[in-house]
Short mmCIF file of C-alpha atoms and ligand atoms in Angstrom, two decimals:
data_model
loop_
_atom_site.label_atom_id
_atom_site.label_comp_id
_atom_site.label_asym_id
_atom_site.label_seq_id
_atom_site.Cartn_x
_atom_site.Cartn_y
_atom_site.Cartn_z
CA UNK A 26 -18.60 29.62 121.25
CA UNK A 27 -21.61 27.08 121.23
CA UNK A 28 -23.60 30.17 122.59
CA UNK A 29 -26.70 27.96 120.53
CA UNK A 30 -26.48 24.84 123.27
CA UNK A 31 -26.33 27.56 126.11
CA UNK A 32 -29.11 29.24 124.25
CA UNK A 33 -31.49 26.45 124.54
CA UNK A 34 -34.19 26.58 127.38
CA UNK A 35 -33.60 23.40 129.60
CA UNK A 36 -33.88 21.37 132.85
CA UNK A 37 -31.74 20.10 134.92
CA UNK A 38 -33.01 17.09 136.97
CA UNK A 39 -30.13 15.25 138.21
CA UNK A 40 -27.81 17.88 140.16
CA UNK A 41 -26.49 17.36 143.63
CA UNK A 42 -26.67 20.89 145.36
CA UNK A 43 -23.51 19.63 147.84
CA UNK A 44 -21.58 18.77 143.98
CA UNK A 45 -21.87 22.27 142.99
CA UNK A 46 -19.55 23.46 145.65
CA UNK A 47 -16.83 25.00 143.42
CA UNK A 48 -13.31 25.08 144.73
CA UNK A 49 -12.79 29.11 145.94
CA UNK A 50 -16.22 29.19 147.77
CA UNK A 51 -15.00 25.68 149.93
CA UNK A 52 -12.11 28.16 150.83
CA UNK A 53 -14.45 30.91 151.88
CA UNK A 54 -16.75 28.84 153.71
CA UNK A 55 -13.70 27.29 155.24
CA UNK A 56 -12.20 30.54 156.36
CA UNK A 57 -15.45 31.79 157.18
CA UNK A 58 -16.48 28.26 159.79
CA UNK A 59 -12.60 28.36 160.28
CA UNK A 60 -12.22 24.98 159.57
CA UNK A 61 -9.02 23.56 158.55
CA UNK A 62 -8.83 22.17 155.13
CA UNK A 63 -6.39 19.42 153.39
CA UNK A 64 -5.86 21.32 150.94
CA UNK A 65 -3.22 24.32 150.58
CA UNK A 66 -5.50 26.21 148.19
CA UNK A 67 -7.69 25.83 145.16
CA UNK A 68 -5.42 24.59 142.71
CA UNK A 69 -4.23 21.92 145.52
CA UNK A 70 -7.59 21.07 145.64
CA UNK A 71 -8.41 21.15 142.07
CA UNK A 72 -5.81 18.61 140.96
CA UNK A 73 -6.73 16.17 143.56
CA UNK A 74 -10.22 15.99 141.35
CA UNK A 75 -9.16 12.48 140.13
CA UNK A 76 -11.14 9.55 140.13
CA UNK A 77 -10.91 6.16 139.39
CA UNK A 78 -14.26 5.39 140.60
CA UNK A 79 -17.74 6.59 142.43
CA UNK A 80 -16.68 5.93 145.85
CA UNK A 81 -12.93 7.51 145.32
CA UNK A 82 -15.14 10.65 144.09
CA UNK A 83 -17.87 10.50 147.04
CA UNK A 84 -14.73 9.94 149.77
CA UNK A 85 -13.61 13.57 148.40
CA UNK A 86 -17.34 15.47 148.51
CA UNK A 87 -18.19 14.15 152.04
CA UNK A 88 -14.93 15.39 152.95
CA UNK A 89 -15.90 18.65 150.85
CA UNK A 90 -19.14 19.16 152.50
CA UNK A 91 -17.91 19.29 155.71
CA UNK A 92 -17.65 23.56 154.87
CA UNK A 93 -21.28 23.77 155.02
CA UNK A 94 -22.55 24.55 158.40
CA UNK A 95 -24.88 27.36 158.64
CA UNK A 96 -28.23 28.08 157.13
CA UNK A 97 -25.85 31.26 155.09
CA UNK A 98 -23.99 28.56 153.80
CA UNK A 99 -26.37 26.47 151.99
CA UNK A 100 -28.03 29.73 151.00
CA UNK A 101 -24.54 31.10 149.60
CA UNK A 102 -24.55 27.42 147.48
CA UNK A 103 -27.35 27.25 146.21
CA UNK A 104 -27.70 30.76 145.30
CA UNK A 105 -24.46 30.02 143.51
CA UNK A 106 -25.95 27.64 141.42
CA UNK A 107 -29.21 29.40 140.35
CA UNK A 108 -26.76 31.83 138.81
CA UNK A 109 -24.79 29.39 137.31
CA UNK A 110 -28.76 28.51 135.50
CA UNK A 111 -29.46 31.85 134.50
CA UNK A 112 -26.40 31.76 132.57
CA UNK A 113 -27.24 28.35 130.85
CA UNK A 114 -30.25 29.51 130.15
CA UNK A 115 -31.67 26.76 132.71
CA UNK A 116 -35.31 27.62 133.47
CA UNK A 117 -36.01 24.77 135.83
CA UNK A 118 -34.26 22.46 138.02
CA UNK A 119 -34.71 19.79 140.61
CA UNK A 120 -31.66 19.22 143.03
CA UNK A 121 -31.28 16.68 145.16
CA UNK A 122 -30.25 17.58 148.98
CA UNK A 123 -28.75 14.45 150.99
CA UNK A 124 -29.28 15.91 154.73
CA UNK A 125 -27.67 13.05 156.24
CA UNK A 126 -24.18 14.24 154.64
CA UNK A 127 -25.64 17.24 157.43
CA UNK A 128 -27.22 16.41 160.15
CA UNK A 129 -24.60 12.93 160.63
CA UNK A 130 -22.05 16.10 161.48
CA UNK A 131 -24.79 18.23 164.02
CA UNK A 132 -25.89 20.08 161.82
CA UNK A 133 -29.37 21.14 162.22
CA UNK A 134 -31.78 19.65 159.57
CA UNK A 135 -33.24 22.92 159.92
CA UNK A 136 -30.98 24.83 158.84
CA UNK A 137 -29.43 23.15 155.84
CA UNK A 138 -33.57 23.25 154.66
CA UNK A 139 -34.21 27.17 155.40
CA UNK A 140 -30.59 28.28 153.25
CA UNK A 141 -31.90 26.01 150.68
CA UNK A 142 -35.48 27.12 150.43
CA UNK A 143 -35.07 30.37 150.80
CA UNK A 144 -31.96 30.57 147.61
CA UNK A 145 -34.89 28.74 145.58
CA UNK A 146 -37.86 31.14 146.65
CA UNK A 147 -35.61 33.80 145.60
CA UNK A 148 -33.93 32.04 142.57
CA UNK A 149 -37.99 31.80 141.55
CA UNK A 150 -38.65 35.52 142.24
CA UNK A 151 -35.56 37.28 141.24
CA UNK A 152 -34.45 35.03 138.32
CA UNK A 153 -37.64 33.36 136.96
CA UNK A 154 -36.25 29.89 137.66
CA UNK A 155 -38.92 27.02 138.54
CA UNK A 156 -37.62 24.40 140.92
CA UNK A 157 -38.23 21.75 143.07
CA UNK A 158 -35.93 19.75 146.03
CA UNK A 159 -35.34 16.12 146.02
CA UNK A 160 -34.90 14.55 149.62
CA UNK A 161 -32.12 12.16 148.61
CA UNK A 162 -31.41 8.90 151.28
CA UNK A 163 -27.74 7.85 151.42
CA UNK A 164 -27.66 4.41 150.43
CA UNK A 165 -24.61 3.36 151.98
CA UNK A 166 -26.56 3.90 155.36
CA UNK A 167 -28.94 1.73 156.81
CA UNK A 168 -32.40 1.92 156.12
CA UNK A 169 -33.36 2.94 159.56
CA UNK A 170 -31.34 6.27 159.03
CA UNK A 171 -33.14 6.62 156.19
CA UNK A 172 -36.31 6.57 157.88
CA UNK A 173 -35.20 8.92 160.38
CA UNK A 174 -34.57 11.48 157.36
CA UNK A 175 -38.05 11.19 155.92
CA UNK A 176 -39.30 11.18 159.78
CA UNK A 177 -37.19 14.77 160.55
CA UNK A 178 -38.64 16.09 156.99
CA UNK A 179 -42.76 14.94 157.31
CA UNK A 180 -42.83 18.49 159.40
CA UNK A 181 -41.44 19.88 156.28
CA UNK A 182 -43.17 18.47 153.61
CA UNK A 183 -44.24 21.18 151.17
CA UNK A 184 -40.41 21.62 150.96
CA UNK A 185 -40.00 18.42 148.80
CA UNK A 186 -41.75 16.66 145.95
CA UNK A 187 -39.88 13.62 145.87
CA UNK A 188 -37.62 11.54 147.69
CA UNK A 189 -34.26 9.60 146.10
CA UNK A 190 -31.32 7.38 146.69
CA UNK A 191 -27.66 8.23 146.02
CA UNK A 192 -24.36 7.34 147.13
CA UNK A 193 -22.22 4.32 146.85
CA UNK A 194 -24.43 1.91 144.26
CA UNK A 195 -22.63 -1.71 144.62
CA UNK A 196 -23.45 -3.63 147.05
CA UNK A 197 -26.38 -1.49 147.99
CA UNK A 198 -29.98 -2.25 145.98
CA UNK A 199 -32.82 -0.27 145.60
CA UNK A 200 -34.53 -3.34 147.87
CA UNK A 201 -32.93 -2.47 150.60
CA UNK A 202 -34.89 0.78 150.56
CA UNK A 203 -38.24 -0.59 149.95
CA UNK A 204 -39.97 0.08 152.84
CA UNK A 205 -38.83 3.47 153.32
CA UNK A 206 -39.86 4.38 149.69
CA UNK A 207 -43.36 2.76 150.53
CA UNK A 208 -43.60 5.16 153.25
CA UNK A 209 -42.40 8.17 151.35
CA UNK A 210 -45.08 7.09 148.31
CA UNK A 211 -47.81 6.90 151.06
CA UNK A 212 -47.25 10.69 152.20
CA UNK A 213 -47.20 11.59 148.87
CA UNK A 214 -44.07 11.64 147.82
CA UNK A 215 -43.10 11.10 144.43
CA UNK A 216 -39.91 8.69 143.77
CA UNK A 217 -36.64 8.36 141.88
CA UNK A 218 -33.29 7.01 142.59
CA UNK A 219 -29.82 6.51 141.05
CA UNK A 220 -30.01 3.33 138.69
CA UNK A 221 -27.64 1.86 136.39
CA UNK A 222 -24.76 4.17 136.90
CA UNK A 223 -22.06 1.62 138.45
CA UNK A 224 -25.11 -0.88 139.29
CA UNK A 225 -26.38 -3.70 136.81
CA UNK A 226 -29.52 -3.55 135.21
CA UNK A 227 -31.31 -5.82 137.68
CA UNK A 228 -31.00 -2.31 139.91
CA UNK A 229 -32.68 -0.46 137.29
CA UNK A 230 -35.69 -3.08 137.39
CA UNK A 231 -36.03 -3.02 140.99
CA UNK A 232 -36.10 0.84 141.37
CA UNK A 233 -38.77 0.48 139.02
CA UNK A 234 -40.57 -2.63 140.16
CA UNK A 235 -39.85 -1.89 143.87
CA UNK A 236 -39.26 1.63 144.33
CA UNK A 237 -42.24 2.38 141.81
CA UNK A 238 -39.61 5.50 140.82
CA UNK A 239 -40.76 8.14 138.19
CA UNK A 240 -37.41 8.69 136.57
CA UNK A 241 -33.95 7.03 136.75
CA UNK A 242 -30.80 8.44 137.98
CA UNK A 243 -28.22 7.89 134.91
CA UNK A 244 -29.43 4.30 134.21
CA UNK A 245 -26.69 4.25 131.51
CA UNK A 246 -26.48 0.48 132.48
CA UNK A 247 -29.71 -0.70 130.98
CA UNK A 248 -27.73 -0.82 128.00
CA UNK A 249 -26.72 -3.86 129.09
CA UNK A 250 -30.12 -5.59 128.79
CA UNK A 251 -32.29 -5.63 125.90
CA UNK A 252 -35.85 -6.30 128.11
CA UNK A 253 -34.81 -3.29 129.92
CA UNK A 254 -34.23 -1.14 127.12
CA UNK A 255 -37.81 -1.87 125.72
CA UNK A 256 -39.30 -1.49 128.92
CA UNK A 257 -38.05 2.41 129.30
CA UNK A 258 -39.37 2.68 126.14
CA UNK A 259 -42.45 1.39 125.78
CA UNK A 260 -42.90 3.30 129.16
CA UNK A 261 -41.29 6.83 128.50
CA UNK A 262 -39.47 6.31 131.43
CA UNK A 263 -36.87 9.25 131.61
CA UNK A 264 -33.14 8.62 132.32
CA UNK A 265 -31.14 11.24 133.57
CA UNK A 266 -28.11 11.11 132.05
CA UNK A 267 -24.67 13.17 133.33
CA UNK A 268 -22.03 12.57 130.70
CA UNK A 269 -19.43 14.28 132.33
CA UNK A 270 -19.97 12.49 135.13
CA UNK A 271 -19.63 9.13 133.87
CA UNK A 272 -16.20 10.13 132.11
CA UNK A 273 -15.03 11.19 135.43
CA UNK A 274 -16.17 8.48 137.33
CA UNK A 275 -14.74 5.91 135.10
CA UNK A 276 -18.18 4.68 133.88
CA UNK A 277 -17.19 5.33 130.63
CA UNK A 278 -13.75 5.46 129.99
CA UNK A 279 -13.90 8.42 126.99
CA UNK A 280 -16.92 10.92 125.94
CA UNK A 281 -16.41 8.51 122.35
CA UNK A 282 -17.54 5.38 124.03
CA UNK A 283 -20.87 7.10 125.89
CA UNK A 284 -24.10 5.68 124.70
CA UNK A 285 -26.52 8.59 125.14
CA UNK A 286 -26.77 9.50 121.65
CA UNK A 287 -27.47 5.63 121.04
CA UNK A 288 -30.23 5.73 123.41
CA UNK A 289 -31.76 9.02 122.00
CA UNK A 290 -31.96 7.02 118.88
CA UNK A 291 -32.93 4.09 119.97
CA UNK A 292 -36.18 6.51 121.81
CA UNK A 293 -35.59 6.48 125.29
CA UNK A 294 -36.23 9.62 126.86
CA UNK A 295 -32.48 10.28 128.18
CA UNK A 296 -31.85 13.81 129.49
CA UNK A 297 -28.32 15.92 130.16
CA UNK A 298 -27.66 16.58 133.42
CA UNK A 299 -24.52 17.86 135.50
CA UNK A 300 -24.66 15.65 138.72
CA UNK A 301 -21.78 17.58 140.62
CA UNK A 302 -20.29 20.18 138.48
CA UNK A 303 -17.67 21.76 140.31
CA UNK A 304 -16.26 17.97 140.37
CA UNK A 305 -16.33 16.78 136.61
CA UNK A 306 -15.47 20.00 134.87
CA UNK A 307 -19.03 21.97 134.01
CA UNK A 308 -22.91 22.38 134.30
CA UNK A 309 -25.14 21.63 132.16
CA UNK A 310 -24.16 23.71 128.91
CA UNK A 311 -19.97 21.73 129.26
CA UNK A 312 -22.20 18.41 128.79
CA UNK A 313 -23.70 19.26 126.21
CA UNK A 314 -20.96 20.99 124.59
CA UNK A 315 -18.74 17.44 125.29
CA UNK A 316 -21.45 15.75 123.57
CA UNK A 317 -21.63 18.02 120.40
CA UNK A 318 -17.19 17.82 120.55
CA UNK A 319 -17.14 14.56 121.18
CA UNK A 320 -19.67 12.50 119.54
CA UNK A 321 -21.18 14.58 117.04
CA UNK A 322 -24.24 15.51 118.54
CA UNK A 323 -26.40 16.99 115.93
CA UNK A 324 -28.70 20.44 116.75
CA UNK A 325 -31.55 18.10 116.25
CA UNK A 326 -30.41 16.05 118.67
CA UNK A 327 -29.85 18.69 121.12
CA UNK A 328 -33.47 20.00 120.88
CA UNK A 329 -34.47 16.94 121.58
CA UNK A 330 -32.57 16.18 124.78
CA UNK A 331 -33.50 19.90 125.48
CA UNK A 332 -37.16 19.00 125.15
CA UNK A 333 -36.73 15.73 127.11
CA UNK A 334 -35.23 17.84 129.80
CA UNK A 335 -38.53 20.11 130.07
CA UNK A 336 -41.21 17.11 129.23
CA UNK A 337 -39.44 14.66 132.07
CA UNK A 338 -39.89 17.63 134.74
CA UNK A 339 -41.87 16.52 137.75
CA UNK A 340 -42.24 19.66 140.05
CA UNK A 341 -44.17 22.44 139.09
N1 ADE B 416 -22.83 10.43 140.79
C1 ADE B 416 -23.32 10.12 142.01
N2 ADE B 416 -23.76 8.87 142.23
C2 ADE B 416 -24.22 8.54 143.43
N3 ADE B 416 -24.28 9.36 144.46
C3 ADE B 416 -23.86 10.61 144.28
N4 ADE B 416 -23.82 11.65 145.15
C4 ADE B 416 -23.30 12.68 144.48
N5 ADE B 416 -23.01 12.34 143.22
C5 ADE B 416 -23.36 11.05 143.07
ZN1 ZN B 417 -26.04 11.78 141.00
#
């Protein structure tokens, strides 16, 4: 069934490598760290996957992430999701990796990076899939921290191609990270962060204004204002969009209401993305599938957004 959405050749550019952690390989890593979990087992775990908002999600993947601990580990997740590509027929992708989720528990920046890397190098070799890693700065954090992630990743920095913001949105603006993006632009970073998703519009402009980011993380918010929505137009500024994501998270409160397919339209470059997939219930071939079910997505339209997904790429 929809074999012709998982058929298409696409990108994925908004993905959280810690939000692919599915369910029976926390257990494993568990078991294998010996750490003591929560949760009684997968299904326990599974059906506490309820949220009423972002930060009632992120309390649940810090908590999550706490499995991953040695360089195997991030190797055994990430390898996980290159698979997970293959069989989407995803031929390029750009995660984000938040080390400070890591190294604020000891563990070594190092080797979060090498387990990382190395799954990519081989998810390029073995599987033919192009990628590049996002450095990602937790927002709810103080800028200094921040500072100190870029700092422990300069020696590093052929790993990366971009840095980003993510986390908990209210209450935290992109200008609060201006300085540290400044710095990250003047090593030669490129930038993007998470826009719009909880956030009002007036985020969206200073990530762009301020932040001087390439592409916007969901930015379904710019909706909201009609300056906005002209700007990302007249600018082919790409939004990455996560559907399932924003059901889950309460951003929308039903696939019917979500305004992708208006924005398509309307010409901004919006893209389909999973965010964390072993959270909301699929990768990137569910969205689009949810999309098709649930609003009526045309084939057109998914070429399109399939298109968007492989123009809007910034690693190569
Ligand atoms: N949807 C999301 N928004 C902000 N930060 C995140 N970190 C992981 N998923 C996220
Ligand atoms: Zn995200």
């Amino acid at each position: 069934m929809h074999d012709w959405l998982n058929n298409l050749p696409k990108a994925e550019l908004h993905l959280h490598l810690e939000g692919s952690l599915e369910p029976e390989l926390m257990f494993r890593l568990a078991e294998r760290n010996k750490i003591a979990l929560p949760w009684n087992d997968v299904e326990a775990l599974r059906s506490a996957y309820n949220f009423g908002n972002l930060q009632e999600f992120l309390d649940l993947y810090y908590a999550g992430a706490d499995v991953l601990r040695t360089e195997q580990d991030f190797y055994d997740l990430t390898w996980a999701y290159l698979q997970k590509c293959e069989e989407q027929n995803v031929v390029h992708t750009e995660p984000f990796f938040d080390p400070q989720t890591h190294t604020d528990r000891g563990v070594p920046f190092e080797a979060a990076l090498n387990g990382i890397s190395a799954a990519l190098a081989d998810g390029r070799e073995l599987l033919g899939i192009s990628s590049g890693l996002i450095l990602s700065f937790l927002r709810h954090l103080p800028e200094e921290e921040a500072f100190k992630a870029l700092e422990q990743a300069l020696p590093y920095r052929n790993a990366f191609f971009a840095v980003g913001l993510d986390s908990s949105e209210v209450g935290h603006p992109p200008s609060k990270f201006q300085r540290v993006f400044d710095k990250a632009r003047a090593e030669g970073f490129l930038t993007v962060a998470h826009a719009g998703e909880e956030g009002p519009p007036e985020y969206i402009w200073q990530a762009l204004d301020l932040l001087k980011v390439s592409r916007i993380d969901h930015g379904v918010r710019a909706a909201e204002d009609p300056k906005l929505i002209a700007r990302l137009i007249e600018e082919q500024i790409p939004l990455t969009v996560c559907p399932l994501s924003n059901t889950k998270l309460k951003v929308f409160d039903d696939m019917r209401q979500h305004n992708i397919l208006d924005l398509l339209e309307q010409g901004v470059k919006v893209t389909v993305n999973s965010d964390d997939p072993a959270y909301f219930g699929g990768y990137v071939t569910e969205n689009f599938v949810a999309l098709h079910e649930s609003l009526g997505m045309t084939e057109e339209q998914a070429r399109r957004l399939a298109q968007n997904s492989l123009d809007a790429r910034l690693a190569y």
